[in-house]
Coordinates of C-alpha atoms in Angstrom, one line a residue:
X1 CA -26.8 71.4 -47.8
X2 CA -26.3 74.9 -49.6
X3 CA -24.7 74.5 -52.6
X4 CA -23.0 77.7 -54.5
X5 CA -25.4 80.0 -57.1
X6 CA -24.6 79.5 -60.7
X7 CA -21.3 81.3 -61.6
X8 CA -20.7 79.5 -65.3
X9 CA -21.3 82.8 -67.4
X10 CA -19.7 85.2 -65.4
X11 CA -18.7 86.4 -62.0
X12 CA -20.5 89.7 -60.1
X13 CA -18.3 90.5 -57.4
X14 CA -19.7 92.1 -54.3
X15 CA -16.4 93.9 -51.9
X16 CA -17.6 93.9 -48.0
X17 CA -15.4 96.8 -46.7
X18 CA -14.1 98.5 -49.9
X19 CA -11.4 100.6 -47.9
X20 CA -7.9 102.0 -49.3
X21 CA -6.8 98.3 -49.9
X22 CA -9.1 98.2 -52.4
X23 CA -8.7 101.8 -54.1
X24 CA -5.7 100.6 -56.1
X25 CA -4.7 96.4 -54.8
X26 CA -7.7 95.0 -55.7
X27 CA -10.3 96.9 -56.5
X28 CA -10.3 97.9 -60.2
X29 CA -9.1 94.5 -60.7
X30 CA -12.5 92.5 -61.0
X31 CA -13.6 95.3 -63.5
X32 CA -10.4 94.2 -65.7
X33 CA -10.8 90.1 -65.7
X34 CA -12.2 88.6 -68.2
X35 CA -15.9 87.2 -67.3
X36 CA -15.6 89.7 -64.4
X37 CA -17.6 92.5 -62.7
X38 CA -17.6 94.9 -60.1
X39 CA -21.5 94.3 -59.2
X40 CA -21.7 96.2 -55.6
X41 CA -19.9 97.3 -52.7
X42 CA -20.4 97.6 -48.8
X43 CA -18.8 100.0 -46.1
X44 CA -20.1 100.4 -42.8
X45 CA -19.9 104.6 -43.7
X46 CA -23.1 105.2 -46.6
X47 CA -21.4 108.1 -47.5
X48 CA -18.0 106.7 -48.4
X49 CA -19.6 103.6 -50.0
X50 CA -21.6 106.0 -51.8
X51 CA -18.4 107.5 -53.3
X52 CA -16.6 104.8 -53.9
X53 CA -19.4 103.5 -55.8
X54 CA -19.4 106.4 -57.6
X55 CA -15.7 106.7 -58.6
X56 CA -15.3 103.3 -59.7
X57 CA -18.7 103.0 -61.8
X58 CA -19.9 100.2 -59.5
X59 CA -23.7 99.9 -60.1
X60 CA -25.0 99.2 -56.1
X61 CA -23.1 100.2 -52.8
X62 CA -24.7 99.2 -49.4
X63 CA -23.9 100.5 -46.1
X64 CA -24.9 96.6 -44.5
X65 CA -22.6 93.7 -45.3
X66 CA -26.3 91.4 -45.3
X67 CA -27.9 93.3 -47.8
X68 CA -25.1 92.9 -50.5
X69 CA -24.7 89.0 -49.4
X70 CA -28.6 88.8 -50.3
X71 CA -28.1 91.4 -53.7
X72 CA -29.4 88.9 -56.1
X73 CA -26.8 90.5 -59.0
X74 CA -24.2 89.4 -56.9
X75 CA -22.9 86.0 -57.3
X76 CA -19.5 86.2 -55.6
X77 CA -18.3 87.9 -52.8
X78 CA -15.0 89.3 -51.6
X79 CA -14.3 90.5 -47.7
X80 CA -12.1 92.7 -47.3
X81 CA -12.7 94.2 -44.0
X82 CA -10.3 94.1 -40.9
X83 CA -9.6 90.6 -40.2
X84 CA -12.1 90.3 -37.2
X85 CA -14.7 89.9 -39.4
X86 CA -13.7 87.7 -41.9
X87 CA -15.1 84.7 -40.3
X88 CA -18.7 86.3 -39.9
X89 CA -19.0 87.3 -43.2
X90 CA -17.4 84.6 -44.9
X91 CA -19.8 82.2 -43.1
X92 CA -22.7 84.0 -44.1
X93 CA -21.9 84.2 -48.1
X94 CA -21.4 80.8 -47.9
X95 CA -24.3 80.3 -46.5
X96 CA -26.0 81.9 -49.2
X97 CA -24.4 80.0 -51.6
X98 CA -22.0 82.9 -52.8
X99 CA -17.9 82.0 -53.3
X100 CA -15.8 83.8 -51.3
X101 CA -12.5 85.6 -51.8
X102 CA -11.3 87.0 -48.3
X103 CA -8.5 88.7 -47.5
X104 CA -5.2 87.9 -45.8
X105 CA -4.8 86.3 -42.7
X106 CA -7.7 84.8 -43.4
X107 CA -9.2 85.6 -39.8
X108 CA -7.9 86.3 -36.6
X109 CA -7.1 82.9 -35.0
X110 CA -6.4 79.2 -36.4
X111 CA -9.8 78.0 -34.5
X112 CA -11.7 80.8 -36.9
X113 CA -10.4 79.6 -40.0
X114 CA -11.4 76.2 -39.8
X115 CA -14.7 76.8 -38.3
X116 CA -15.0 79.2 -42.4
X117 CA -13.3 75.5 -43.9
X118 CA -15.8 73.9 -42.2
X119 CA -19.2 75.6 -43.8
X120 CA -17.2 75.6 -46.8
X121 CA -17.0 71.8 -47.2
X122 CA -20.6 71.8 -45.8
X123 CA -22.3 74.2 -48.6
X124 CA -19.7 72.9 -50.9
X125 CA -19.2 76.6 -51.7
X126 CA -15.8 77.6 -53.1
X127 CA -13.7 79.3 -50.7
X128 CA -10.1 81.0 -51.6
X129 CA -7.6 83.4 -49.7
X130 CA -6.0 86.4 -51.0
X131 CA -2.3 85.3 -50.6
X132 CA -1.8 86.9 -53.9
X133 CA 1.7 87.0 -54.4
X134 CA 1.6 83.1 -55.2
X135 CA 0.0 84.7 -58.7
X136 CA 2.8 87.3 -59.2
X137 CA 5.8 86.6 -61.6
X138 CA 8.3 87.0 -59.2
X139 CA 7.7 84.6 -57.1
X140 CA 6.5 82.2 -59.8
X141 CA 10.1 82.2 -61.0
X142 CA 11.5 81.7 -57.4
X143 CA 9.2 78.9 -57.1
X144 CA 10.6 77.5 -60.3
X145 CA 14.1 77.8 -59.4
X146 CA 13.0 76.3 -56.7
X147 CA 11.5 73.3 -57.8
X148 CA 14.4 72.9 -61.0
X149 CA 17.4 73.0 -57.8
X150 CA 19.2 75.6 -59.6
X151 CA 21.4 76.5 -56.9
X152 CA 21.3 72.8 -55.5
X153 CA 20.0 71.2 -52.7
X154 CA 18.7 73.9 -50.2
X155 CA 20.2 74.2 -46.5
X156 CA 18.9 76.9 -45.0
X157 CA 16.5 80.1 -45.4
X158 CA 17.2 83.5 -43.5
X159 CA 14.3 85.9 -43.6
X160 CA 14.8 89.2 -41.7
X161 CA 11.6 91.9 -41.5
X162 CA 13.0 95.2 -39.7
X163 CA 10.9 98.5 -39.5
X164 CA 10.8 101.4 -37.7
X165 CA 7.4 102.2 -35.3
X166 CA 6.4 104.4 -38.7
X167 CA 7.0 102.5 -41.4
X168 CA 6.0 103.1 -45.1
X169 CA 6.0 99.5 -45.4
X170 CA 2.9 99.2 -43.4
X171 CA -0.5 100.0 -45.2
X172 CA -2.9 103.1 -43.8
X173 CA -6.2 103.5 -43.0
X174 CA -8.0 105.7 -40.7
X175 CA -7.9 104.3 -37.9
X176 CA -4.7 101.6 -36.8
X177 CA -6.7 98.9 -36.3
X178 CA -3.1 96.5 -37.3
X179 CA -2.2 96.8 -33.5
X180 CA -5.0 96.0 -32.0
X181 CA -4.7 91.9 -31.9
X182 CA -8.7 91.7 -31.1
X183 CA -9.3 93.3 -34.7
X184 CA -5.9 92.5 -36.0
X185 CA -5.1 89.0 -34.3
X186 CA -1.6 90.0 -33.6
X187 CA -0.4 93.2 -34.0
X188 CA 1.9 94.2 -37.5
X189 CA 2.9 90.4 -37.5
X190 CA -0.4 89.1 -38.2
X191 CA -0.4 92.3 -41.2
X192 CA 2.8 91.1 -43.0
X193 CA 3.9 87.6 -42.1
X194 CA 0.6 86.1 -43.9
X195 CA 2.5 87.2 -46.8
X196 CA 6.1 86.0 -46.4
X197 CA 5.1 82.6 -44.6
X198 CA 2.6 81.4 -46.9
X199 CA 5.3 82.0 -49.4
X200 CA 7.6 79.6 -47.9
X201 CA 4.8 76.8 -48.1
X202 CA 4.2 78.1 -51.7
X203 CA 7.9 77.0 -52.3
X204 CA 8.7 74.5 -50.2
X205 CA 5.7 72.9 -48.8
X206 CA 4.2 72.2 -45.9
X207 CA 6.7 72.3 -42.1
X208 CA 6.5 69.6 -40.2
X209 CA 7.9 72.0 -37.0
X210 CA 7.4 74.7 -36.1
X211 CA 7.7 76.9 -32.5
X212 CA 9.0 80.9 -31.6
X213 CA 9.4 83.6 -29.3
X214 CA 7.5 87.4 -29.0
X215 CA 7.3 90.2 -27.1
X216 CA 6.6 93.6 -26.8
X217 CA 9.5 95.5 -26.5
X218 CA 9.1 98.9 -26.8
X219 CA 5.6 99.5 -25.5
X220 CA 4.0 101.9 -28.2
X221 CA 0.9 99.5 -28.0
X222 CA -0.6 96.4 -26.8
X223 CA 0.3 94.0 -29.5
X224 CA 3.8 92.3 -29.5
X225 CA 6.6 94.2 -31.9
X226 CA 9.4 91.5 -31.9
X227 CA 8.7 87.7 -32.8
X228 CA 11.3 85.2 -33.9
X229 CA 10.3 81.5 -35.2
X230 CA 12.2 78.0 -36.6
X231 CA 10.8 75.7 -38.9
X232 CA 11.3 72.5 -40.0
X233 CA 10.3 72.5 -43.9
X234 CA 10.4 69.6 -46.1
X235 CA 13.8 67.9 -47.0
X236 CA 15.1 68.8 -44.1
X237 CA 15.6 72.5 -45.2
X238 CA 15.6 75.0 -42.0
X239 CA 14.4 78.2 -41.6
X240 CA 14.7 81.1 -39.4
X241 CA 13.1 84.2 -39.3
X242 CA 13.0 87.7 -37.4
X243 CA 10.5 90.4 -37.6
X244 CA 10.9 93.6 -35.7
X245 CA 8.4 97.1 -35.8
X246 CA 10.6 99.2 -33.9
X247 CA 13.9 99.3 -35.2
X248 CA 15.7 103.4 -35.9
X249 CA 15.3 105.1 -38.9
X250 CA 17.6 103.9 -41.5
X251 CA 18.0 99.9 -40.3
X252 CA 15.0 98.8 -42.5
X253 CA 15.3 95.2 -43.4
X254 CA 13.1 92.7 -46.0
X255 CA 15.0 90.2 -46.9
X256 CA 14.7 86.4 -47.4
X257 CA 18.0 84.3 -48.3
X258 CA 17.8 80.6 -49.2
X259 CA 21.3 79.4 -49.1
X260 CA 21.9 75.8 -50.9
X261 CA 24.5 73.6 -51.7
X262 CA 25.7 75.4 -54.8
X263 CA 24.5 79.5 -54.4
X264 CA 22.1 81.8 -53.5
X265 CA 18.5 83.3 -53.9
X266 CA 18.3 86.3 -52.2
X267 CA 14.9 88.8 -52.8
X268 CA 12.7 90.9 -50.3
X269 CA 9.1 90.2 -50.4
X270 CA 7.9 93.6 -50.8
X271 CA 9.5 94.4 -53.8
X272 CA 10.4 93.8 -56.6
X273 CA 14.0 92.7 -57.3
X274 CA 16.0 89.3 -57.4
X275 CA 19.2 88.1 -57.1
X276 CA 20.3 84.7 -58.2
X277 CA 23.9 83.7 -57.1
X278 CA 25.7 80.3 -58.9
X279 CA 29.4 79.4 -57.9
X280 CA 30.9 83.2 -59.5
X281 CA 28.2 83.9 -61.4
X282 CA 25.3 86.8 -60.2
X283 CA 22.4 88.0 -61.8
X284 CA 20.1 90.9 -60.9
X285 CA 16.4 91.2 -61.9
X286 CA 13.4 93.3 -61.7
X287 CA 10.3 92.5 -62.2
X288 CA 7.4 95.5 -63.2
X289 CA 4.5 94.8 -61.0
X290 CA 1.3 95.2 -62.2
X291 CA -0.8 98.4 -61.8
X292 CA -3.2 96.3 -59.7
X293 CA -1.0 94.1 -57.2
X294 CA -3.9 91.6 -56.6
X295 CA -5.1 91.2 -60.6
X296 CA -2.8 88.0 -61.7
X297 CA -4.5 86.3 -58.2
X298 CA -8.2 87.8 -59.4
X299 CA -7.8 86.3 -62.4
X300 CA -6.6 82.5 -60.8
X301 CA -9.6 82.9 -58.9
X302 CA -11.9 84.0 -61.1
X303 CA -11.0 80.9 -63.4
X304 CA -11.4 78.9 -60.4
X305 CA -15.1 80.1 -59.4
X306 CA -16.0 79.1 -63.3
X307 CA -14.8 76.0 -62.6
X308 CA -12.0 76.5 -65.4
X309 CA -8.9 76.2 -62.8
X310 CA -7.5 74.8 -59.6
X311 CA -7.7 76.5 -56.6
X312 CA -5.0 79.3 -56.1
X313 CA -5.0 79.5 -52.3
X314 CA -7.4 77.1 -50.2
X315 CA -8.2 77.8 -46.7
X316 CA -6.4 74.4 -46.2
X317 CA -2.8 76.4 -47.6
X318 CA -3.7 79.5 -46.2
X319 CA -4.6 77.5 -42.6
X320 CA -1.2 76.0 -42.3
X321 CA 0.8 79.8 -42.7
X322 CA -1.6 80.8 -39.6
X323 CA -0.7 77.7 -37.6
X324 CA 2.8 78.6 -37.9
X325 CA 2.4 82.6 -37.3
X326 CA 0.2 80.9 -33.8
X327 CA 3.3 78.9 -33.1
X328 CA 5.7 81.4 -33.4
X329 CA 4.2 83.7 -31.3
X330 CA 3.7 81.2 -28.3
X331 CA 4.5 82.6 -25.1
X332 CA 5.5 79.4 -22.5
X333 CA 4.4 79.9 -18.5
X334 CA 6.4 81.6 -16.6
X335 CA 8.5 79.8 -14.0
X336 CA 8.2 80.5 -10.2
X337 CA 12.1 80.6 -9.0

């Protein structure tokens, strides 16, 4: 039974697949913790790890994924690759006894995920998910007016996510590997719904329902491009939610409404405004994000590998937001009339 290397003083960090999410996201984050370092990095391309290594002041760079697991510097490890691989390379720093920080959805299918939860509890090596926007201030004062029932006792929440085919909303990279569901595992759903469902278990807790509908609409790729779901959350509070890639210019949508028994919380999850509605009262925030999105989550995890705090995101939380995304995409037999 692998057990994880000594991470009491400090934590060397070592990125598998340090690609654009990392440039600005997450990156230079692990520089800027305290007890924190940017030890080595990995891409597939020697050349570009070679220059990212080289812009960012990172020591090693690697062009195979192995060779930084095995680095002996390194005593942590983040994967932040295309989701395809999360499982293999999460496995294998485990296996080395290195905690792992991997990125959102945490792989490609429920069955993946809990064969990663699985070595984890076997090495009893610390494994966390990168559902970092339970770490941001705006959501950590939703959550609060959550929990305190400041606009009562909650009915219903409406989330609606429309966007064109070409959406700003939807990261780059080089090649579109979001729509292919054998990289992806599920088109631009699988990209953003990580996000906004694991945020509703973040609030609410765990749903004891769950089921949808998809499709593919408008055939620009493989993957579906529509997908509705219901859930049962706890106390009985429903939700409903839409996601659409292919609505016209101009009919962009992020929104998520939780209506209770005395107002209204209304925010999108991809930026960075809030209102709170009371009876005839409204107020309007805004909240500054930080220069690195992913550096209030770093720093929960970081605590966590030095044994110094709770975990932010288990695979167990972020498990249950890719049951749900699984449900919600289920597509019944068809029916011979």
């Amino acid at each position: 039974m692998k057990k994880e290397l000594n991470t009491s003083n400090s934590i060397q960090w070592g990125i598998i697949g340090c690609g654009d999410v990392t440039e600005i996201k997450s990156g230079p984050a692990f520089r800027k913790v305290p007890n924190s370092s940017l030890a080595a990095v990995m891409r597939r391309d020697s050349n570009k790890a070679k220059d990212y290594a080289k812009r960012h002041g990172v020591p090693l760079w690697f062009d195979n994924a192995m060779q930084l697991i095995n680095e002996p510097t390194v005593n942590a490890i983040y994967v932040a690759t295309p989701p395809k691989y999360h499982e293999e390379f999460t496995i294998a720093a485990l296996e080395a006894g290195k905690p792992v920080y991997v990125e959102k959805p945490m792989a490609i299918n429920t069955a993946a995920c809990m064969r990663m939860l699985s070595v984890s509890k076997k090495t009893q090596v610390k494994l966390c998910i990168a559902h970092y926007r339970r770490a941001l201030p705006k959501f950590l004062k939703i959550k609060e007016l959550v929990s305190s029932k400041a606009i009562g006792q909650i009915r219903t929440v409406r989330m609606q996510m429309l966007q064109p085919n070409k959406s700003s909303i939807i990261a780059d990279s080089a090649t579109n590997w979001r729509i292919n569901p054998a990289i992806s595992g599920g088109g631009l759903f699988y990209d953003l719904a990580p996000h906004q469902l694991d945020l509703m278990m973040f609030f609410f807790g765990s749903p004891s329902q769950s089921y949808g509908m998809s499709a593919n609409q408008a055939g620009f790729y493989e993957a579906e491009d529509i997908v509705t779901g219901i859930m049962r959350l706890p106390e009985n509070i429903l939700f409903t939610g839409v996601w659409c890639y292919t609505v016209g210019d101009g009919l962009q949508e992020d929104l998520c409404e939780m209506i209770g028994s005395e107002g209204k919380i209304s925010f999108p999850i991809f930026d960075h405004s809030l209102c709170i509605q009371i009876g005839n009262k409204i107020i309007n925030e805004t909240f500054e994000p930080p220069q690195h999105i992913q550096q209030p989550m770093i720093e929960k995890v970081v605590n966590y590998f030095m044994n110094d705090g709770s975990n932010p995101c288990s695979a167990t939380d972020a498990i249950e937001s890719m049951q749900v995304m699984e449900n919600f995409l289920y597509k019944p037999l068809q029916k011979n009339i």
